[in-house]
CSV table of N, CA, C and O in Angstrom, one decimal:
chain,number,residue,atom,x,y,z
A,1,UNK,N,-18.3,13.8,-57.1
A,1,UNK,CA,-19.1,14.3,-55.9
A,1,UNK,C,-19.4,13.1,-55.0
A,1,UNK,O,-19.8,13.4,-53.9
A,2,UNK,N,-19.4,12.1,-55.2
A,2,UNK,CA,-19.7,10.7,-54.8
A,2,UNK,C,-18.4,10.7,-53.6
A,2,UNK,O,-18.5,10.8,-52.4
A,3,UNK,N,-17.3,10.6,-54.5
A,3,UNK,CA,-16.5,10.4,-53.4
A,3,UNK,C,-16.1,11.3,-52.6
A,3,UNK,O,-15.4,11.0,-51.8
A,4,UNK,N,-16.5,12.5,-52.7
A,4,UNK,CA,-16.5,13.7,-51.7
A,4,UNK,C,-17.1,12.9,-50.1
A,4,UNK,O,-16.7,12.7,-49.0
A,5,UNK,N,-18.6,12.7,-51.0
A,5,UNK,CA,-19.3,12.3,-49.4
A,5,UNK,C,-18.9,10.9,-48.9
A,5,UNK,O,-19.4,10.6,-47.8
A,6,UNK,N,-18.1,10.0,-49.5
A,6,UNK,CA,-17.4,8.7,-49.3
A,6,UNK,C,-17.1,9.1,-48.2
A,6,UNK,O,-17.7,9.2,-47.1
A,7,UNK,N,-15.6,9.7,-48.7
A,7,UNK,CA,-14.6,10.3,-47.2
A,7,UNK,C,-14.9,10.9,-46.0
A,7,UNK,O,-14.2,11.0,-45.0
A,8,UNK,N,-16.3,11.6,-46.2
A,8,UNK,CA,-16.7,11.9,-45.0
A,8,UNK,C,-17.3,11.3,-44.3
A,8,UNK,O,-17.4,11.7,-43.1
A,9,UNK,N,-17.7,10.4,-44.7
A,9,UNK,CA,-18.6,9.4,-43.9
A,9,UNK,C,-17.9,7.8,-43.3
A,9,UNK,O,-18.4,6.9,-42.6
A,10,UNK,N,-16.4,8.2,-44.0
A,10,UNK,CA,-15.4,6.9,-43.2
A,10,UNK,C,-14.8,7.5,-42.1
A,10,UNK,O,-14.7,6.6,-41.4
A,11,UNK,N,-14.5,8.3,-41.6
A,11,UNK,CA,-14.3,9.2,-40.0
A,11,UNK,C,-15.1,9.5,-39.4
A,11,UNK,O,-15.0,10.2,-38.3
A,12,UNK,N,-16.4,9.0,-39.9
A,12,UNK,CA,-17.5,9.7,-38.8
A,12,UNK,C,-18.1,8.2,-38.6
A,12,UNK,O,-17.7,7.3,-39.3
A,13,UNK,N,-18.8,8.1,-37.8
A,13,UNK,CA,-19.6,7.0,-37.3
A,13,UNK,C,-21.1,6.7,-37.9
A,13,UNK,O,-21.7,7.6,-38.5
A,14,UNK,N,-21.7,5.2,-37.7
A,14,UNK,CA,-22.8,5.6,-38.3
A,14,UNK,C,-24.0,5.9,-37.5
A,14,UNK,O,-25.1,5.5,-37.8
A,15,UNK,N,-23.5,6.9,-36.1
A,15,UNK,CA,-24.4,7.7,-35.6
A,15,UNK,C,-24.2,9.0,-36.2
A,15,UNK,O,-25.2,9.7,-36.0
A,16,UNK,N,-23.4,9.5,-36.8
A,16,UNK,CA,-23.0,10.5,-37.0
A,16,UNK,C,-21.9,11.7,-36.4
A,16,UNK,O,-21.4,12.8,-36.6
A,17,UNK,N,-21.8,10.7,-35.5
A,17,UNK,CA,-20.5,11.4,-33.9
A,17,UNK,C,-19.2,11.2,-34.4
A,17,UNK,O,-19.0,10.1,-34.9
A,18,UNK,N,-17.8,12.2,-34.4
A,18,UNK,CA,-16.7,11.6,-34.8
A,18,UNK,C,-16.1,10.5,-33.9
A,18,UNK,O,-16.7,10.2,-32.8
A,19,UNK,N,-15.2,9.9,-34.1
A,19,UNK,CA,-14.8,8.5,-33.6
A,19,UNK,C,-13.1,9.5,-33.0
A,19,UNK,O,-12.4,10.2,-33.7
A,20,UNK,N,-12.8,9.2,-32.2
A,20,UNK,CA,-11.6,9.9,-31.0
A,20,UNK,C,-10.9,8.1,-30.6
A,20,UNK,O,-11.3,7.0,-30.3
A,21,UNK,N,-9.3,8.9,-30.7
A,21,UNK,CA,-8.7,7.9,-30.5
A,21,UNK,C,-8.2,7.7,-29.3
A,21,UNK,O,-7.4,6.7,-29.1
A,22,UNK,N,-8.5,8.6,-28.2
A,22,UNK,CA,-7.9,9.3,-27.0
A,22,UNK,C,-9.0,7.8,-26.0
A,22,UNK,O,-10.0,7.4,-26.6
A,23,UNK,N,-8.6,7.5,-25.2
A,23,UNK,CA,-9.1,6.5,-24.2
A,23,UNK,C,-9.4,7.1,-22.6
A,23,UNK,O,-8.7,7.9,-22.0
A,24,UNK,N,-10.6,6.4,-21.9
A,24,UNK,CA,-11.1,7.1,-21.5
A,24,UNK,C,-10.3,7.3,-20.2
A,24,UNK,O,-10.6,8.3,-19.5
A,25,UNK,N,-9.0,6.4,-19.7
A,25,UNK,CA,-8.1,7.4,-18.6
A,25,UNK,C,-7.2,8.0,-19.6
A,25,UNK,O,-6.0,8.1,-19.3
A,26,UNK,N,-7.3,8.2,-20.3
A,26,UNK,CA,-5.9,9.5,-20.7
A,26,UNK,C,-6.9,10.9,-20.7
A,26,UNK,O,-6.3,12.0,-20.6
A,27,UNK,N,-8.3,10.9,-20.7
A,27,UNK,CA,-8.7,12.1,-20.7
A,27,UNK,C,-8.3,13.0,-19.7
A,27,UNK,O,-7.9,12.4,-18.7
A,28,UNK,N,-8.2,14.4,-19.7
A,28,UNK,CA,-8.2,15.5,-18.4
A,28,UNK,C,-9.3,15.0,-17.1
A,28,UNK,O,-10.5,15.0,-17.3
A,29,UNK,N,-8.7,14.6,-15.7
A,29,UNK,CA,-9.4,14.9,-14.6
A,29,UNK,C,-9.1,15.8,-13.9
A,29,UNK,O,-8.0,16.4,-13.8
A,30,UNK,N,-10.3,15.9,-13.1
A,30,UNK,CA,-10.3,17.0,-12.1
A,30,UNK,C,-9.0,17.3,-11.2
A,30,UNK,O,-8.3,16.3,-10.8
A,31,UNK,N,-8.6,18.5,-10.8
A,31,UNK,CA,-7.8,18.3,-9.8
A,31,UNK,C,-7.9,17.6,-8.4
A,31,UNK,O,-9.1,17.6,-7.9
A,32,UNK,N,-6.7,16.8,-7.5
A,32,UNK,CA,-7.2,16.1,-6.6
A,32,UNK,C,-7.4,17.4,-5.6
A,32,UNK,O,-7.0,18.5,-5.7
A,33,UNK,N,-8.0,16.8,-4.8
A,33,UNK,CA,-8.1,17.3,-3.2
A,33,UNK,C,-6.5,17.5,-2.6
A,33,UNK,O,-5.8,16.5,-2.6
A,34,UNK,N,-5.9,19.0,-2.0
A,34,UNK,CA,-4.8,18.7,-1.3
A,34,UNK,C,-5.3,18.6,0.1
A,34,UNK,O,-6.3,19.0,0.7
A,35,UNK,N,-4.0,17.6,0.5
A,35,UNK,CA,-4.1,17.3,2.0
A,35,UNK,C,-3.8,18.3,2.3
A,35,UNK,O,-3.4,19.3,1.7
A,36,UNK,N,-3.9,18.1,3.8
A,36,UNK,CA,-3.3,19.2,4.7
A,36,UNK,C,-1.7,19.0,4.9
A,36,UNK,O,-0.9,20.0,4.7
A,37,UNK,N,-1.3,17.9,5.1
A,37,UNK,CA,0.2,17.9,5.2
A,37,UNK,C,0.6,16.4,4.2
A,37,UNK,O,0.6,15.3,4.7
A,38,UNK,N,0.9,16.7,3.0
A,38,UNK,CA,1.2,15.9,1.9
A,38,UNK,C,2.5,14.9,2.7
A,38,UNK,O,2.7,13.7,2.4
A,39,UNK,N,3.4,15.5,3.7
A,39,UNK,CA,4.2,14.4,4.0
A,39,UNK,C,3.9,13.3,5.0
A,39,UNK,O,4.6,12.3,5.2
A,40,UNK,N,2.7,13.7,5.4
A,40,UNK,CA,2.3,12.5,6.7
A,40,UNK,C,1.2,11.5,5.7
A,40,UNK,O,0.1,11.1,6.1
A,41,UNK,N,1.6,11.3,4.9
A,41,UNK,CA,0.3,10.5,3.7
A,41,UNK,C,0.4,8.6,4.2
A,41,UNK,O,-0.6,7.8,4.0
A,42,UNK,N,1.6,8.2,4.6
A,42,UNK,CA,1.6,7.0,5.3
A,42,UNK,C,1.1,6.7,6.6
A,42,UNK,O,0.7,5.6,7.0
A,43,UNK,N,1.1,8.0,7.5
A,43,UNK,CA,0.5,8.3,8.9
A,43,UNK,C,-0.9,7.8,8.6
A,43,UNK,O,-1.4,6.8,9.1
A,44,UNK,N,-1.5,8.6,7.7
A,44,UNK,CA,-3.2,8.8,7.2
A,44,UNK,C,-3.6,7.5,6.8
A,44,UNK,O,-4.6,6.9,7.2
A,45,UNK,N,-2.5,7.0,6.0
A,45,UNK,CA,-3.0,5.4,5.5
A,45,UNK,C,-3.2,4.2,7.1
A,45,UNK,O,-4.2,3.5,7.2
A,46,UNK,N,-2.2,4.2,8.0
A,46,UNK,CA,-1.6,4.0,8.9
A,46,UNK,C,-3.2,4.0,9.7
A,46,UNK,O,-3.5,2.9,10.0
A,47,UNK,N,-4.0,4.9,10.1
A,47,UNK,CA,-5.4,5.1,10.6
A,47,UNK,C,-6.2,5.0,9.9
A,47,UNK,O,-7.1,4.4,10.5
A,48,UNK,N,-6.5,5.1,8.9
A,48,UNK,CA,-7.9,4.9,8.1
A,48,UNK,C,-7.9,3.9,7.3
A,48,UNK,O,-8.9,3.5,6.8
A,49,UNK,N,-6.8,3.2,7.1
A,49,UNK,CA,-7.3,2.1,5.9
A,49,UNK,C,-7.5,1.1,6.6
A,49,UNK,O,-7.7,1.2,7.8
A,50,UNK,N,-7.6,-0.2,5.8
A,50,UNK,CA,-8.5,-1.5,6.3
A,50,UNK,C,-7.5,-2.9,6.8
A,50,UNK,O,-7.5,-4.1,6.7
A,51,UNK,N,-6.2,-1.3,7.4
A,51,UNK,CA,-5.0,-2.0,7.9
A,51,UNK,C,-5.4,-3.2,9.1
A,51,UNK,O,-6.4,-3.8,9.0
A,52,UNK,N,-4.6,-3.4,10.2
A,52,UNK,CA,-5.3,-3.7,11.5
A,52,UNK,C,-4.5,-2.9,12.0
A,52,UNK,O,-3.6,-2.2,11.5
A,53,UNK,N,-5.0,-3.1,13.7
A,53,UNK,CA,-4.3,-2.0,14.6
A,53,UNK,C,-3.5,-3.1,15.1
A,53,UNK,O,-3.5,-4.2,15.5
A,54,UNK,N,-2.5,-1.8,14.9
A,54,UNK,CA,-1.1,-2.5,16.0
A,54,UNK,C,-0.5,-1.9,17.1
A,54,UNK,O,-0.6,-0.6,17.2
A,55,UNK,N,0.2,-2.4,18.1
A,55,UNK,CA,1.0,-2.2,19.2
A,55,UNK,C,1.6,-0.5,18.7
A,55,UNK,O,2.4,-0.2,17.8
A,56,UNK,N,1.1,0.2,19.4
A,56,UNK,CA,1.9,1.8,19.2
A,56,UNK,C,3.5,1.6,19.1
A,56,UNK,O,4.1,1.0,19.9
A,57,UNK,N,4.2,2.2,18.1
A,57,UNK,CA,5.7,2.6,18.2
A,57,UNK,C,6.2,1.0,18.3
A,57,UNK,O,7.2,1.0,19.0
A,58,UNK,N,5.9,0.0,18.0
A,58,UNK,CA,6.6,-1.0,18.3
A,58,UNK,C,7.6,-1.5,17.0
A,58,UNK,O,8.2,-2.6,17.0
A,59,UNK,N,7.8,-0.7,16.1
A,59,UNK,CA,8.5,-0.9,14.9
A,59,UNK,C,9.9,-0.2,15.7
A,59,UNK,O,11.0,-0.8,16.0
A,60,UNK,N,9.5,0.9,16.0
A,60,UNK,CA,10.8,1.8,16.5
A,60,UNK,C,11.4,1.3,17.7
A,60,UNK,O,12.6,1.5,17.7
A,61,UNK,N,11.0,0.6,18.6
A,61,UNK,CA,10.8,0.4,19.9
A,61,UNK,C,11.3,-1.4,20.2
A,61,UNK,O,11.9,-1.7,21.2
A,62,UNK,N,10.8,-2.6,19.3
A,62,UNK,CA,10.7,-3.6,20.1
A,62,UNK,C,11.9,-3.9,19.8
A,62,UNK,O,12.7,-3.1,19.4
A,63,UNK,N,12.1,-5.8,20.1
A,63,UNK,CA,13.1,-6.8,19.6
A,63,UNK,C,12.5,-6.8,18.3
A,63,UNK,O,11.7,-6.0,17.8
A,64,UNK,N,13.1,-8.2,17.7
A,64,UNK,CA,12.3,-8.9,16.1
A,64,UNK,C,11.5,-9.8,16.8
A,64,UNK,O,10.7,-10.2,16.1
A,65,UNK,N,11.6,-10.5,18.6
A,65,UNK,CA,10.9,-11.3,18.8
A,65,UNK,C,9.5,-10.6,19.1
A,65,UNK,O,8.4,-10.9,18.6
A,66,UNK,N,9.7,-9.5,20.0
A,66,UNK,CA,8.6,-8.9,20.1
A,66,UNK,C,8.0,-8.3,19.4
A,66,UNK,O,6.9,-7.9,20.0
A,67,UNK,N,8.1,-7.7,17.9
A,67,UNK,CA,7.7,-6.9,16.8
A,67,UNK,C,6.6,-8.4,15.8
A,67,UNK,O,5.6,-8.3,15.1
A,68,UNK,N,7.5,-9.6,16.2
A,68,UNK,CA,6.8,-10.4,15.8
A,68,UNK,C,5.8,-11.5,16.3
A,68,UNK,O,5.2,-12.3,15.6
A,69,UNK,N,5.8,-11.3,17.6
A,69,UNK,CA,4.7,-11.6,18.7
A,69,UNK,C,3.5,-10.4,18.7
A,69,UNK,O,2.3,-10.7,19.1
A,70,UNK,N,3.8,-9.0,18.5
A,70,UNK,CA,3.2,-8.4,17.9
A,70,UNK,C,1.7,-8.5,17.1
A,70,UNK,O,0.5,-8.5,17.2
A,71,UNK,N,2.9,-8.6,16.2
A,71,UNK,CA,2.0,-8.6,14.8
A,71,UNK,C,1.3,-9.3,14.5
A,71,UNK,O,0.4,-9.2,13.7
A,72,UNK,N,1.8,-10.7,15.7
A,72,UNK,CA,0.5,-12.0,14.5
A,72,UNK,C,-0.4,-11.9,15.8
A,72,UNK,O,-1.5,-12.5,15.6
A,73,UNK,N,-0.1,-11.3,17.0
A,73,UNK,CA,-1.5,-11.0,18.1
A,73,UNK,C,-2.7,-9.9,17.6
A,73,UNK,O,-3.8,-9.6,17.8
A,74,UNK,N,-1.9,-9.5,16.9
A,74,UNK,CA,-3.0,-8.1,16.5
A,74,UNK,C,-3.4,-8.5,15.2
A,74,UNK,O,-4.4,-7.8,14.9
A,75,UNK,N,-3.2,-9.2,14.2
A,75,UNK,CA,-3.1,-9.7,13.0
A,75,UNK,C,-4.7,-10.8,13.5
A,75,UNK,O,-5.8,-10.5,13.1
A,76,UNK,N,-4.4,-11.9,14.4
A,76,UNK,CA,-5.3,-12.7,14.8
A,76,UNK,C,-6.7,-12.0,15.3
A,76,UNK,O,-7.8,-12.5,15.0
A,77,UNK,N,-6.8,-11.2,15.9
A,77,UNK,CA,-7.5,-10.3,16.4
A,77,UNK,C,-7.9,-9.0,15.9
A,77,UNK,O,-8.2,-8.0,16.5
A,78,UNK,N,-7.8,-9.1,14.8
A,78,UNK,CA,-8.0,-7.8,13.9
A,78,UNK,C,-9.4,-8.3,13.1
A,78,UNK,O,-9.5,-9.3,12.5
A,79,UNK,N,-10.7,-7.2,13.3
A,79,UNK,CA,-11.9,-7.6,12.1
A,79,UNK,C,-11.2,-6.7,10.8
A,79,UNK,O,-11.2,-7.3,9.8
A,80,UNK,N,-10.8,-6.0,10.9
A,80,UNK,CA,-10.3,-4.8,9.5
A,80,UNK,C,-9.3,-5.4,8.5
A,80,UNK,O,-8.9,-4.7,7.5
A,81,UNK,N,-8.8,-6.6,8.6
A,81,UNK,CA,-7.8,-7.1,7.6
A,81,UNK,C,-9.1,-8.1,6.4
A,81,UNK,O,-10.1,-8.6,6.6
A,82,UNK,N,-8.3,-7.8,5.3
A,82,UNK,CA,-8.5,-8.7,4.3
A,82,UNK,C,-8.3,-9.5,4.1
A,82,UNK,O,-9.2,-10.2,3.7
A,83,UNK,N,-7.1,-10.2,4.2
A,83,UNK,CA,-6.5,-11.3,4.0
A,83,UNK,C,-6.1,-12.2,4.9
A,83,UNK,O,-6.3,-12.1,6.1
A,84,UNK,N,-5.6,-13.1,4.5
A,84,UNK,CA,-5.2,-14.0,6.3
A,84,UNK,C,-4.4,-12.8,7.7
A,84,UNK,O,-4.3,-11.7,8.1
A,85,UNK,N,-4.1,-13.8,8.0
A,85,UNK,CA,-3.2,-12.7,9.8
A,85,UNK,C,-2.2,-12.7,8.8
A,85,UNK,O,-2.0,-11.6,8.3
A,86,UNK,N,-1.2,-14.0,8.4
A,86,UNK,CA,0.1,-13.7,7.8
A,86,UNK,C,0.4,-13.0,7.1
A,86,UNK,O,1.4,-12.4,7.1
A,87,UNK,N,-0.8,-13.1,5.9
A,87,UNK,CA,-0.4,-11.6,5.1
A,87,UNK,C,-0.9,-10.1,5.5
A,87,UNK,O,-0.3,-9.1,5.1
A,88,UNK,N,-2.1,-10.2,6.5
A,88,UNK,CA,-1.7,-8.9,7.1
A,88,UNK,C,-0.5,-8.4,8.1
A,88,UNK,O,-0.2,-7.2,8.2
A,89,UNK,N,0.1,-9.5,8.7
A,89,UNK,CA,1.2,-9.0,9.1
A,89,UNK,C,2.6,-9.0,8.7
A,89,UNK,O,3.6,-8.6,9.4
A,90,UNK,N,2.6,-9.5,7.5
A,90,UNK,CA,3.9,-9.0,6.7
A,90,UNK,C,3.7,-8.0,6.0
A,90,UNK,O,4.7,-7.3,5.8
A,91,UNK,N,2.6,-7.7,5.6
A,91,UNK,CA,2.2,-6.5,4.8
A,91,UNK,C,2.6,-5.2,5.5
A,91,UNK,O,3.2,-4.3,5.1
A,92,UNK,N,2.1,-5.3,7.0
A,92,UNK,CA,2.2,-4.1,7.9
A,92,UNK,C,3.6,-3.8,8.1
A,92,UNK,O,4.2,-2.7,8.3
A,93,UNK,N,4.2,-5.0,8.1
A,93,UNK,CA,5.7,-5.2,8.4
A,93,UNK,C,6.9,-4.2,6.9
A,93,UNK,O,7.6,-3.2,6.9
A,94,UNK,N,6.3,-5.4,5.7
A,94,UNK,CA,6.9,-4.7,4.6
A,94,UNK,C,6.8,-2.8,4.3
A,94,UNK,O,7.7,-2.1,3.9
A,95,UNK,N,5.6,-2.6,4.7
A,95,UNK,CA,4.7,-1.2,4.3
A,95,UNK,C,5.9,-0.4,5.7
A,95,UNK,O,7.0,0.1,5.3
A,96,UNK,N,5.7,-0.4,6.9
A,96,UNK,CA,6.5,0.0,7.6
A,96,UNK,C,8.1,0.5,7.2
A,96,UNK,O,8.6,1.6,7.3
A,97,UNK,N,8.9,-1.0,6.4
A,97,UNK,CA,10.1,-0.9,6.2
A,97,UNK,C,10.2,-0.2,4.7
A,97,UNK,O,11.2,0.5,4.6
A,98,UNK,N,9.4,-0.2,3.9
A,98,UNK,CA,9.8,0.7,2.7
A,98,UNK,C,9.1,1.8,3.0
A,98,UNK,O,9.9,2.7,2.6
A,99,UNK,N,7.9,2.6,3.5
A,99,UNK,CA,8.5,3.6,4.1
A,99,UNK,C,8.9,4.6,4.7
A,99,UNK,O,8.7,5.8,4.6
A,100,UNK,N,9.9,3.7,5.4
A,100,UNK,CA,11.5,4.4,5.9
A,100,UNK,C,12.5,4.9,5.1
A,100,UNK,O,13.2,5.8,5.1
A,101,UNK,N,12.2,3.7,4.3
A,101,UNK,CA,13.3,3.7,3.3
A,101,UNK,C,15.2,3.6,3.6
A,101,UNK,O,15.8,2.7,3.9
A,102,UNK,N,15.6,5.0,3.4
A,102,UNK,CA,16.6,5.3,3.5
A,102,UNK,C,17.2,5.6,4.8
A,102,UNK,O,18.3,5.5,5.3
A,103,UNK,N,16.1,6.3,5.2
A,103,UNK,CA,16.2,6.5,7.0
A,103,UNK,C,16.4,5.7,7.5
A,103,UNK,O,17.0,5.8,8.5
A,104,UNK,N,16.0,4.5,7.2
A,104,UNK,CA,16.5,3.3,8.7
A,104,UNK,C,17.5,2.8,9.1
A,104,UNK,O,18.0,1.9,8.5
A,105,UNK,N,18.1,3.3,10.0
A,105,UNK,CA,19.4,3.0,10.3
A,105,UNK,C,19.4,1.3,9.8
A,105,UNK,O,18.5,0.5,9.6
A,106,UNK,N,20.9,1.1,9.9
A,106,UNK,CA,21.1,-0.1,9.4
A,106,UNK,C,20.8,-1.2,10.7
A,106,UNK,O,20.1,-2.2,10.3
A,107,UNK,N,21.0,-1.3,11.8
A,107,UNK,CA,20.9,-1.7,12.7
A,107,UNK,C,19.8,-2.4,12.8
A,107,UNK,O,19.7,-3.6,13.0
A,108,UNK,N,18.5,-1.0,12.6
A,108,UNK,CA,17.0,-1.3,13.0
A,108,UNK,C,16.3,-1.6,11.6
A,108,UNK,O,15.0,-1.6,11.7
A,109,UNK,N,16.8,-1.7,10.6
A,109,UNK,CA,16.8,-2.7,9.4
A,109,UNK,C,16.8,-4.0,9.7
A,109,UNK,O,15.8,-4.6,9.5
A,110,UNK,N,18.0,-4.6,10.3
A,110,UNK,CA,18.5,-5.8,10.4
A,110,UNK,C,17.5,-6.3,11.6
A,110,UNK,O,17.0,-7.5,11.4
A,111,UNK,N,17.1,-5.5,12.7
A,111,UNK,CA,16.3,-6.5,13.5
A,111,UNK,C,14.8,-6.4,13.3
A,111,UNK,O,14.0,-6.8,14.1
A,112,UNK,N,14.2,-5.7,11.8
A,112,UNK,CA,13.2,-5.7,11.3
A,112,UNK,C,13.1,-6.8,10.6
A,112,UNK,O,12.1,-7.5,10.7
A,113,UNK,N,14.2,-7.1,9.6
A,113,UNK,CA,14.4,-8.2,8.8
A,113,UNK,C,14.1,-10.1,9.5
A,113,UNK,O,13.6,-11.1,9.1
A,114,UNK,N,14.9,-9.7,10.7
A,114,UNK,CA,14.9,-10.5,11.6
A,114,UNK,C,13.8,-11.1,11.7
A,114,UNK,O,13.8,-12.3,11.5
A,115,UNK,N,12.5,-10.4,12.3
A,115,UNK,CA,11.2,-9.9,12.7
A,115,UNK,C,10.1,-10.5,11.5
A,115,UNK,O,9.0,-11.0,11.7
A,116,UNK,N,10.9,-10.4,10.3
A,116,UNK,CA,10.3,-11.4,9.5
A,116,UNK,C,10.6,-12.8,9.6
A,116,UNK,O,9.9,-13.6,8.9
A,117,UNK,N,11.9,-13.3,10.4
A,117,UNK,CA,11.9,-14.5,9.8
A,117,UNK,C,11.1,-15.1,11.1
A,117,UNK,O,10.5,-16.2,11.1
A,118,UNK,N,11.2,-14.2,12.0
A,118,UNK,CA,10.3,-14.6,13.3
A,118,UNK,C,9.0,-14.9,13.1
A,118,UNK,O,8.5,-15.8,13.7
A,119,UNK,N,8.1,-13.9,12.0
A,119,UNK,CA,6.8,-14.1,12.1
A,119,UNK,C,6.8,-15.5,11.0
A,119,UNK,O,5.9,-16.3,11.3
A,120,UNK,N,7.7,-15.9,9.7
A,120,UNK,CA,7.5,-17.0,9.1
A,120,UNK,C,7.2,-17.7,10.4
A,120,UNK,O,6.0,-18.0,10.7
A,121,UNK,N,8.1,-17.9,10.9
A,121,UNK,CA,8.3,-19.6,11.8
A,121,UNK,C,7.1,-19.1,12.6
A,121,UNK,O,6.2,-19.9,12.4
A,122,UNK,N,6.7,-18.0,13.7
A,122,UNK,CA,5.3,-17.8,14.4
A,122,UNK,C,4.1,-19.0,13.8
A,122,UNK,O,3.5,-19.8,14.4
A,123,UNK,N,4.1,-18.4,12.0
A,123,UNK,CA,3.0,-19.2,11.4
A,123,UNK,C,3.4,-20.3,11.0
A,123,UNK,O,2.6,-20.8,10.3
A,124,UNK,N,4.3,-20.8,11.2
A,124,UNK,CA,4.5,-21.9,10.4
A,124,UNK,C,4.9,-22.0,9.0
A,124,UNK,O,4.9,-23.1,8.4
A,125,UNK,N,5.3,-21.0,8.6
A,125,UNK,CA,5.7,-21.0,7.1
A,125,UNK,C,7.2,-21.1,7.3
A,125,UNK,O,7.9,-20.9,8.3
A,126,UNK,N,7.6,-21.7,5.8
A,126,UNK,CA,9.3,-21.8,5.4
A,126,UNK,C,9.9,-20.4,5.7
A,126,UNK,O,9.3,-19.3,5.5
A,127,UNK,N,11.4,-20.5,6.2
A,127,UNK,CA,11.6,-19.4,5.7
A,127,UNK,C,12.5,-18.5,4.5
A,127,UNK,O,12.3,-17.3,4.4
């Protein structure tokens, strides 16, 4: 009888609560909130986050020189960035090009890529 109540009392706690091996994100959460249009979710990020503002359509639109005179004018003049100008404007830069992804024509790839080696040298960094 002894060891009857042994065993029960090594899986229980000595509050008396069973002990669960489940961790507290693998539990069930709530369902999220749907958007209204699940495919504009980079659009949404694009205005509300703690991006900076940039030059309208100038990814689609400029040179690499001007995509990169851009960026570090609005980058410098931005209160909403976290980090330096340079990493906010390579970030806006990278975030832009991936994405596109597969859509980007090759062309307007190449003078985005470009656009980075422009903003290194803008700041002074290697490239």
């Amino acid at each position: 009888m002894a060891t009857a109540s042994k065993s029960n009392t090594s899986s229980a706690s000595s509050n008396g609560k069973r002990k669960t091996t489940r961790q507290k994100h693998a539990r069930a959460k709530p369902e999220p909130k749907q958007r209204s249009n699940p495919r504009r979710w980079s659009h949404h990020v694009m205005e509300t986050s703690d991006a900076m503002d940039i030059q309208h359509e100038i990814f689609k639109e400029g040179s690499a020189q001007e995509i990169a005179d851009s960026l570090k004018k609005s980058s410098a003049r931005s209160n909403r960035r976290k980090g330096t100008p340079f990493q906010s404007a390579m970030s806006m830069l990278n975030f832009y090009i991936n994405r596109a992804g597969r859509n980007l024509p090759k062309s307007r790839r190449t003078i985005l890529d470009n656009a980075k080696k422009r903003l290194r040298e803008a700041f002074g960094r290697k490239p």
